Amino acid sequence: MGSTAHDIVIEAVPGSKYTAKEPDANGLIHYTAEEDAVWKDLIERQQIAIQGVACQEFVHGMELLKLPQERIPQLTEVSEPLAYATGWSAAAVPALIPFITFCHLLANKRFPCATFIRAREELDYLEEPDIFHEVFGHCAMLTNPSFAAFTEAYGKLGLEANDAQRKFLERLYWFTVEFGLLKTPEGMRVYGGGILSSIGETQYACSDTPDLRPFNVLDVLRTPYRIDIMQPIYYVLESIDDLFKVAHMDLFTEMKKAEQLGMFEPEFPPKA
């Protein structure tokens, strides 16, 4: 796309109340004892919450990553097994970055990871993506070739898209990478990082409350969502390999169809 993995200028989007941690001269990020303690509490309880819920691809990815329990990992520790599995790496970013920057990173097989961790008073819920959400929620799935290929293709699509098309792409990402479910012979399983990194969303997604719908690209592109509530709708894939097929669809044609048909009515109240 005219840019290499080393050309990308990463700038923060204003609005975050968290400050990114900067690496030292040796590339290491230093965390406080309390920040490491927050990581420990998050990972210990989430590992329990996702037992029998996370998809096998995630479980296998976690075995490959071998994340530390007692401290926040360095992104170099995350990048090494990712590079071995699928050629990806973890890239340090501020809390919020522009969509175009996000897509540049994905297109170059670099997954953006905010370097801060949430405060203890926001242990259960955080609107901004922190290092626990990014590393625990997403990086394990990037060891899967189909998921990794979809994510790379998504980044390249985002670089080609105009502003209106990016809105459709944001919905596609939301209902797959963030909040995707998978139908398996063992039952419903989670692959979306927004669920896997949230104890509340994990419990909710696996209850009888949400509306589970078969994955259909056109439907996904037409479904509104809110980031600050439990999701009323989840879309379910038959196989994680279906993401590879989605990545090679003519998604711009699907977006044009979605635009012509219009959005579905929201199944949630408007934000106050």
CSV table of C-alpha atoms in Angstrom, one decimal:
chain,number,residue,atom,x,y,z
A,1,MET,CA,0.0,0.0,0.0
A,2,GLY,CA,3.0,2.3,-0.4
A,3,SER,CA,4.1,2.0,3.2
A,4,THR,CA,6.2,-0.6,5.0
A,5,ALA,CA,5.9,-1.8,8.6
A,6,HIS,CA,8.7,0.6,9.6
A,7,ASP,CA,7.2,3.8,8.0
A,8,ILE,CA,4.0,4.0,10.0
A,9,VAL,CA,3.7,7.0,12.1
A,10,ILE,CA,1.5,6.2,15.1
A,11,GLU,CA,-0.3,9.2,16.6
A,12,ALA,CA,-2.8,9.1,19.4
A,13,VAL,CA,-6.4,10.2,19.0
A,14,PRO,CA,-7.4,12.8,21.6
A,15,GLY,CA,-9.9,11.6,24.3
A,16,SER,CA,-8.1,8.9,26.2
A,17,LYS,CA,-7.8,9.3,29.9
A,18,TYR,CA,-4.9,6.8,30.0
A,19,THR,CA,-1.3,7.6,29.0
A,20,ALA,CA,0.7,5.1,27.0
A,21,LYS,CA,3.8,3.7,28.5
A,22,GLU,CA,6.9,4.5,26.5
A,23,PRO,CA,9.7,1.9,26.1
A,24,ASP,CA,13.2,2.6,27.4
A,25,ALA,CA,16.4,2.7,25.4
A,26,ASN,CA,16.4,-1.1,25.3
A,27,GLY,CA,12.8,-1.3,24.2
A,28,LEU,CA,11.4,-2.4,27.5
A,29,ILE,CA,8.3,-1.0,29.1
A,30,HIS,CA,8.4,-0.6,32.9
A,31,TYR,CA,5.2,-1.3,34.9
A,32,THR,CA,4.6,-0.7,38.5
A,33,ALA,CA,3.9,-3.4,41.0
A,34,GLU,CA,0.2,-2.4,41.1
A,35,GLU,CA,-0.1,-2.6,37.3
A,36,ASP,CA,1.5,-6.1,37.4
A,37,ALA,CA,-1.0,-7.0,40.1
A,38,VAL,CA,-3.9,-5.8,38.0
A,39,TRP,CA,-2.7,-8.0,35.1
A,40,LYS,CA,-2.4,-11.0,37.5
A,41,ASP,CA,-5.9,-10.6,38.8
A,42,LEU,CA,-7.3,-10.1,35.3
A,43,ILE,CA,-5.6,-13.1,33.7
A,44,GLU,CA,-6.3,-15.5,36.7
A,45,ARG,CA,-10.0,-14.8,36.8
A,46,GLN,CA,-10.5,-14.7,33.0
A,47,GLN,CA,-8.7,-18.0,32.5
A,48,ILE,CA,-11.3,-19.5,34.8
A,49,ALA,CA,-14.2,-17.7,33.1
A,50,ILE,CA,-13.4,-18.9,29.6
A,51,GLN,CA,-13.0,-22.6,30.4
A,52,GLY,CA,-15.3,-24.6,28.2
A,53,VAL,CA,-16.3,-21.3,26.5
A,54,ALA,CA,-13.2,-20.3,24.4
A,55,CYS,CA,-12.8,-21.9,21.0
A,56,GLN,CA,-10.0,-24.5,20.5
A,57,GLU,CA,-8.1,-22.1,18.2
A,58,PHE,CA,-7.9,-19.6,21.1
A,59,VAL,CA,-6.8,-22.3,23.6
A,60,HIS,CA,-4.1,-23.5,21.2
A,61,GLY,CA,-2.9,-19.9,20.7
A,62,MET,CA,-2.7,-19.3,24.4
A,63,GLU,CA,-0.5,-22.4,24.7
A,64,LEU,CA,1.8,-21.0,22.1
A,65,LEU,CA,2.0,-17.5,23.7
A,66,LYS,CA,2.7,-18.8,27.2
A,67,LEU,CA,1.8,-15.4,28.7
A,68,PRO,CA,3.2,-14.7,32.2
A,69,GLN,CA,0.8,-14.8,35.1
A,70,GLU,CA,2.5,-12.5,37.6
A,71,ARG,CA,3.4,-9.5,35.4
A,72,ILE,CA,2.5,-7.7,32.2
A,73,PRO,CA,4.3,-9.2,29.3
A,74,GLN,CA,6.7,-7.3,27.1
A,75,LEU,CA,5.4,-7.0,23.5
A,76,THR,CA,8.6,-8.7,22.3
A,77,GLU,CA,7.6,-11.8,24.3
A,78,VAL,CA,4.2,-11.7,22.5
A,79,SER,CA,5.7,-11.1,19.1
A,80,GLU,CA,8.1,-14.0,19.1
A,81,PRO,CA,5.5,-16.8,19.1
A,82,LEU,CA,3.2,-14.8,16.8
A,83,ALA,CA,6.0,-14.4,14.3
A,84,TYR,CA,6.8,-18.1,14.4
A,85,ALA,CA,3.1,-19.1,13.9
A,86,THR,CA,1.8,-16.6,11.3
A,87,GLY,CA,4.5,-13.9,10.8
A,88,TRP,CA,2.7,-11.3,12.9
A,89,SER,CA,4.0,-9.1,15.7
A,90,ALA,CA,2.6,-6.9,18.4
A,91,ALA,CA,3.1,-3.1,17.9
A,92,ALA,CA,3.0,-0.6,20.8
A,93,VAL,CA,0.5,2.2,20.3
A,94,PRO,CA,-1.2,4.9,22.4
A,95,ALA,CA,-4.7,4.1,23.8
A,96,LEU,CA,-6.6,5.3,20.7
A,97,ILE,CA,-5.3,5.6,17.2
A,98,PRO,CA,-6.9,6.7,13.9
A,99,PHE,CA,-8.6,4.1,11.8
A,100,ILE,CA,-6.2,4.6,8.9
A,101,THR,CA,-3.2,4.0,11.2
A,102,PHE,CA,-4.9,0.9,12.6
A,103,CYS,CA,-5.4,-0.5,9.1
A,104,HIS,CA,-1.8,0.3,8.1
A,105,LEU,CA,-0.6,-1.8,11.0
A,106,LEU,CA,-2.9,-4.7,10.2
A,107,ALA,CA,-2.0,-4.6,6.5
A,108,ASN,CA,1.6,-5.0,7.6
A,109,LYS,CA,0.8,-7.9,10.0
A,110,ARG,CA,1.4,-5.8,13.1
A,111,PHE,CA,-1.3,-5.9,15.7
A,112,PRO,CA,-1.7,-2.6,17.7
A,113,CYS,CA,-1.4,-3.1,21.4
A,114,ALA,CA,-2.0,-0.2,23.8
A,115,THR,CA,0.8,-0.2,26.4
A,116,PHE,CA,-1.3,0.9,29.5
A,117,ILE,CA,-3.3,-1.3,31.7
A,118,ARG,CA,-6.7,-0.4,33.2
A,119,ALA,CA,-7.0,1.0,36.7
A,120,ARG,CA,-8.3,-1.4,39.4
A,121,GLU,CA,-11.6,0.5,39.7
A,122,GLU,CA,-12.2,-0.3,36.0
A,123,LEU,CA,-11.3,-4.0,36.4
A,124,ASP,CA,-14.7,-5.3,35.1
A,125,TYR,CA,-15.3,-2.9,32.2
A,126,LEU,CA,-13.2,-0.5,30.1
A,127,GLU,CA,-14.4,1.2,26.8
A,128,GLU,CA,-10.8,1.8,25.7
A,129,PRO,CA,-8.6,-1.2,24.7
A,130,ASP,CA,-5.8,-1.8,27.1
A,131,ILE,CA,-2.9,-4.2,27.0
A,132,PHE,CA,-4.9,-7.0,28.6
A,133,HIS,CA,-7.7,-6.7,26.1
A,134,GLU,CA,-5.3,-6.6,23.2
A,135,VAL,CA,-2.9,-9.3,24.2
A,136,PHE,CA,-5.1,-11.7,26.1
A,137,GLY,CA,-8.2,-11.1,24.0
A,138,HIS,CA,-6.7,-10.9,20.5
A,139,CYS,CA,-3.2,-12.1,20.1
A,140,ALA,CA,-3.8,-15.8,20.7
A,141,MET,CA,-6.2,-15.9,17.8
A,142,LEU,CA,-3.6,-14.4,15.5
A,143,THR,CA,-1.6,-17.6,15.8
A,144,ASN,CA,-4.4,-19.2,13.7
A,145,PRO,CA,-3.7,-18.9,9.9
A,146,SER,CA,-7.3,-18.2,8.8
A,147,PHE,CA,-7.9,-15.6,11.5
A,148,ALA,CA,-4.5,-13.9,10.8
A,149,ALA,CA,-5.2,-13.9,7.0
A,150,PHE,CA,-8.6,-12.3,7.6
A,151,THR,CA,-7.1,-9.6,9.9
A,152,GLU,CA,-4.4,-8.7,7.3
A,153,ALA,CA,-7.0,-8.6,4.5
A,154,TYR,CA,-9.2,-6.4,6.7
A,155,GLY,CA,-6.3,-3.9,7.1
A,156,LYS,CA,-5.7,-3.7,3.4
A,157,LEU,CA,-9.5,-3.2,2.7
A,158,GLY,CA,-9.5,-0.4,5.3
A,159,LEU,CA,-6.7,1.4,3.4
A,160,GLU,CA,-8.8,1.3,0.2
A,161,ALA,CA,-12.1,2.3,1.8
A,162,ASN,CA,-13.6,5.8,1.9
A,163,ASP,CA,-15.2,7.2,5.0
A,164,ALA,CA,-18.6,5.7,4.4
A,165,GLN,CA,-17.2,2.3,3.6
A,166,ARG,CA,-15.1,2.4,6.8
A,167,LYS,CA,-18.3,2.5,8.8
A,168,PHE,CA,-19.3,-0.8,7.3
A,169,LEU,CA,-15.9,-2.2,7.9
A,170,GLU,CA,-16.0,-1.2,11.5
A,171,ARG,CA,-19.2,-3.3,11.9
A,172,LEU,CA,-17.6,-6.2,10.2
A,173,TYR,CA,-14.7,-6.0,12.7
A,174,TRP,CA,-17.0,-5.6,15.6
A,175,PHE,CA,-19.1,-8.7,14.9
A,176,THR,CA,-16.1,-10.9,14.1
A,177,VAL,CA,-12.7,-10.0,15.7
A,178,GLU,CA,-14.3,-8.3,18.7
A,179,PHE,CA,-17.6,-10.2,19.4
A,180,GLY,CA,-17.6,-13.3,17.2
A,181,LEU,CA,-18.9,-16.7,18.1
A,182,LEU,CA,-18.2,-20.1,16.6
A,183,LYS,CA,-20.5,-23.1,16.3
A,184,THR,CA,-18.6,-26.3,17.1
A,185,PRO,CA,-19.6,-30.0,17.7
A,186,GLU,CA,-19.0,-29.3,21.4
A,187,GLY,CA,-21.3,-26.3,21.4
A,188,MET,CA,-21.1,-22.6,21.1
A,189,ARG,CA,-17.6,-21.2,21.5
A,190,VAL,CA,-16.1,-17.7,21.6
A,191,TYR,CA,-13.3,-16.3,19.3
A,192,GLY,CA,-14.0,-12.6,19.7
A,193,GLY,CA,-11.5,-10.7,21.9
A,194,GLY,CA,-14.1,-8.3,23.3
A,195,ILE,CA,-15.8,-11.3,24.9
A,196,LEU,CA,-12.7,-13.3,25.8
A,197,SER,CA,-11.1,-10.4,27.7
A,198,SER,CA,-14.3,-9.4,29.6
A,199,ILE,CA,-15.7,-11.5,32.4
A,200,GLY,CA,-19.1,-9.9,32.2
A,201,GLU,CA,-19.4,-10.3,28.4
A,202,THR,CA,-18.2,-13.9,28.7
A,203,GLN,CA,-20.9,-14.8,31.1
A,204,TYR,CA,-23.5,-12.8,29.1
A,205,ALA,CA,-22.6,-14.2,25.7
A,206,CYS,CA,-22.9,-17.8,26.9
A,207,SER,CA,-26.4,-17.2,28.5
A,208,ASP,CA,-29.8,-17.5,26.9
A,209,THR,CA,-30.2,-13.7,26.7
A,210,PRO,CA,-28.5,-12.6,23.5
A,211,ASP,CA,-29.9,-13.2,20.0
A,212,LEU,CA,-27.5,-15.6,18.2
A,213,ARG,CA,-27.7,-15.3,14.4
A,214,PRO,CA,-26.0,-17.3,11.6
A,215,PHE,CA,-23.1,-15.3,10.1
A,216,ASN,CA,-24.1,-13.5,6.9
A,217,VAL,CA,-21.8,-10.7,5.7
A,218,LEU,CA,-24.6,-8.5,4.4
A,219,ASP,CA,-26.5,-8.8,7.6
A,220,VAL,CA,-23.4,-7.9,9.6
A,221,LEU,CA,-22.7,-4.8,7.6
A,222,ARG,CA,-26.3,-3.6,8.2
A,223,THR,CA,-26.3,-4.2,12.0
A,224,PRO,CA,-25.8,-1.2,14.3
A,225,TYR,CA,-24.0,-1.6,17.6
A,226,ARG,CA,-23.1,0.3,20.8
A,227,ILE,CA,-19.7,-0.1,22.5
A,228,ASP,CA,-21.0,0.7,26.0
A,229,ILE,CA,-23.6,-2.1,26.5
A,230,MET,CA,-23.8,-5.9,26.4
A,231,GLN,CA,-24.4,-6.9,22.8
A,232,PRO,CA,-28.0,-7.9,22.0
A,233,ILE,CA,-26.9,-9.7,18.8
A,234,TYR,CA,-24.0,-12.0,18.1
A,235,TYR,CA,-23.2,-13.6,14.7
A,236,VAL,CA,-22.1,-17.2,14.6
A,237,LEU,CA,-19.6,-18.7,12.2
A,238,GLU,CA,-19.7,-22.4,11.3
A,239,SER,CA,-15.9,-22.6,11.2
A,240,ILE,CA,-13.0,-20.2,11.8
A,241,ASP,CA,-11.9,-21.0,8.2
A,242,ASP,CA,-15.0,-19.1,7.1
A,243,LEU,CA,-13.2,-15.9,8.0
A,244,PHE,CA,-10.6,-16.8,5.3
A,245,LYS,CA,-13.4,-17.0,2.8
A,246,VAL,CA,-14.9,-13.7,3.9
A,247,ALA,CA,-11.5,-12.1,3.5
A,248,HIS,CA,-11.5,-13.1,-0.2
A,249,MET,CA,-15.0,-11.9,-0.9
A,250,ASP,CA,-15.8,-8.8,-2.9
A,251,LEU,CA,-16.6,-6.9,0.2
A,252,PHE,CA,-16.9,-3.5,-1.6
A,253,THR,CA,-19.8,-5.0,-3.6
A,254,GLU,CA,-21.4,-6.2,-0.3
A,255,MET,CA,-21.0,-2.8,1.2
A,256,LYS,CA,-22.8,-1.2,-1.8
A,257,LYS,CA,-25.6,-3.7,-1.3
A,258,ALA,CA,-25.8,-2.9,2.4
A,259,GLU,CA,-25.9,0.8,1.6
A,260,GLN,CA,-28.8,0.3,-0.8
A,261,LEU,CA,-30.8,-1.8,1.6
A,262,GLY,CA,-30.2,0.4,4.6
A,263,MET,CA,-29.4,-0.3,8.3
A,264,PHE,CA,-31.5,-2.7,10.5
A,265,GLU,CA,-33.4,-1.1,13.3
A,266,PRO,CA,-31.2,-1.0,16.4
A,267,GLU,CA,-32.2,-3.5,19.1
A,268,PHE,CA,-31.0,-1.3,21.9
A,269,PRO,CA,-32.0,2.1,23.3
A,270,PRO,CA,-30.3,5.3,22.1
A,271,LYS,CA,-27.3,6.4,24.1
A,272,ALA,CA,-28.3,9.1,26.6
